[in-house]
C-alpha positions as a Python dict, from the first residue, in 0.01 Angstrom:
ca = {
    (1, 'M'): (0, 0, 0),
    (2, 'T'): (183, -322, -29),
    (3, 'L'): (307, -444, 306),
    (4, 'P'): (640, -637, 346),
    (5, 'A'): (612, -973, 380),
    (6, 'G'): (483, -1125, 739),
    (7, 'Y'): (394, -750, 850),
    (8, 'G'): (107, -829, 1134),
    (9, 'R'): (149, -1192, 1138),
    (10, 'T'): (534, -1328, 1177),
    (11, 'S'): (789, -1016, 1175),
    (12, 'R'): (1027, -982, 1445),
    (13, 'R'): (827, -749, 1647),
    (14, 'V'): (493, -925, 1609),
    (15, 'R'): (692, -1224, 1748),
    (16, 'R'): (795, -1014, 2064),
    (17, 'I'): (463, -871, 2120),
    (18, 'K'): (342, -1264, 2104),
    (19, 'A'): (597, -1381, 2360),
    (20, 'D'): (504, -1079, 2619),
    (21, 'L'): (153, -1185, 2590),
    (22, 'K'): (221, -1526, 2622),
    (23, 'S'): (440, -1462, 2928),
    (24, 'G'): (198, -1239, 3115),
    (25, 'R'): (-43, -1525, 3157),
    (26, 'P'): (-279, -1650, 3292),
    (27, 'Q'): (-538, -1444, 3107),
    (28, 'P'): (-839, -1605, 2979),
    (29, 'C'): (-953, -1549, 2605),
    (30, 'M'): (-1050, -1201, 2552),
    (31, 'R'): (-1339, -1345, 2310),
    (32, 'C'): (-1508, -1596, 2501),
    (33, 'G'): (-1345, -1546, 2879),
    (34, 'Q'): (-1283, -1922, 2906),
    (35, 'A'): (-897, -2033, 3009),
    (36, 'I'): (-635, -2079, 2772),
    (37, 'D'): (-407, -2397, 2724),
    (38, 'Y'): (-83, -2161, 2753),
    (39, 'D'): (146, -2518, 2760),
    (40, 'T'): (59, -2648, 2425),
    (41, 'D'): (248, -2486, 2112),
    (42, 'D'): (24, -2730, 1861),
    (43, 'P'): (-127, -2472, 1617),
    (44, 'S'): (-376, -2745, 1556),
    (45, 'D'): (-522, -2763, 1873),
    (46, 'P'): (-860, -2544, 1903),
    (47, 'S'): (-761, -2434, 2305),
    (48, 'A'): (-422, -2317, 2274),
    (49, 'F'): (-285, -1985, 2276),
    (50, 'N'): (-310, -1734, 2030),
    (51, 'A'): (-200, -1366, 1977),
    (52, 'G'): (-520, -1222, 1794),
    (53, 'H'): (-555, -866, 1650),
    (54, 'I'): (-831, -652, 1818),
    (55, 'K'): (-896, -452, 1488),
    (56, 'P'): (-888, -703, 1203),
    (57, 'L'): (-545, -651, 986),
    (58, 'S'): (-719, -673, 679),
    (59, 'L'): (-909, -370, 772),
    (60, 'Y'): (-655, -158, 983),
    (61, 'P'): (-301, -233, 821),
    (62, 'E'): (-187, 6, 1012),
    (63, 'L'): (-240, -116, 1330),
    (64, 'G'): (-53, -455, 1242),
    (65, 'E'): (256, -432, 1435),
    (66, 'D'): (75, -240, 1727),
    (67, 'P'): (116, -395, 2048),
    (68, 'G'): (-222, -228, 2161),
    (69, 'N'): (-399, -401, 1897),
    (70, 'F'): (-286, -772, 2028),
    (71, 'Q'): (-474, -940, 2240),
    (72, 'Q'): (-476, -1359, 2428),
    (73, 'E'): (-738, -1563, 2238),
    (74, 'H'): (-780, -1916, 2183),
    (75, 'Q'): (-699, -2061, 1881),
    (76, 'R'): (-1066, -2155, 1765),
    (77, 'C'): (-1209, -1807, 1871),
    (78, 'N'): (-926, -1625, 1656),
    (79, 'K'): (-1021, -1820, 1357),
    (80, 'S'): (-1375, -1798, 1415),
    (81, 'A'): (-1415, -1403, 1462),
    (82, 'G'): (-1286, -1343, 1091),
    (83, 'N'): (-1274, -971, 1015),
    (84, 'R'): (-1473, -904, 1317),
    (85, 'M'): (-1337, -662, 1603),
    (86, 'T'): (-1328, -806, 1943),
    (87, 'D'): (-1647, -597, 2076),
    (88, 'P'): (-1826, -431, 1795),
    (89, 'G'): (-2052, -230, 2012),
    (90, 'L'): (-1760, -100, 2213),
    (91, 'G'): (-1855, 286, 2258),
    (92, 'M'): (-2203, 252, 2163),
    (93, 'Q'): (-2470, 362, 2412),
    (94, 'S'): (-2732, 43, 2520),
    (95, 'E'): (-3024, 233, 2466),
    (96, 'A'): (-3142, 587, 2291),
    (97, 'W'): (-3148, 840, 2576),
}
């Protein structure tokens, strides 16, 4: 399956999702829990706002433009996550019963 250019990253729909997330501040980073600098637009600033996919686009392309698959994160947290989900243990039991 070939995805259109910008799908899940820069399309008009994704830009709207990112703007909605940014306007709902002040929310902490969903990966590390620390405050995000919502006032900077510098993509090289590691503490700047970034809208990241909860389930990675490379593994779940069908969720690339789903608003429920986005969360607010730091630039550094988004970059360091790679293809990992936010909480891979979500839904897992804490111990065997």
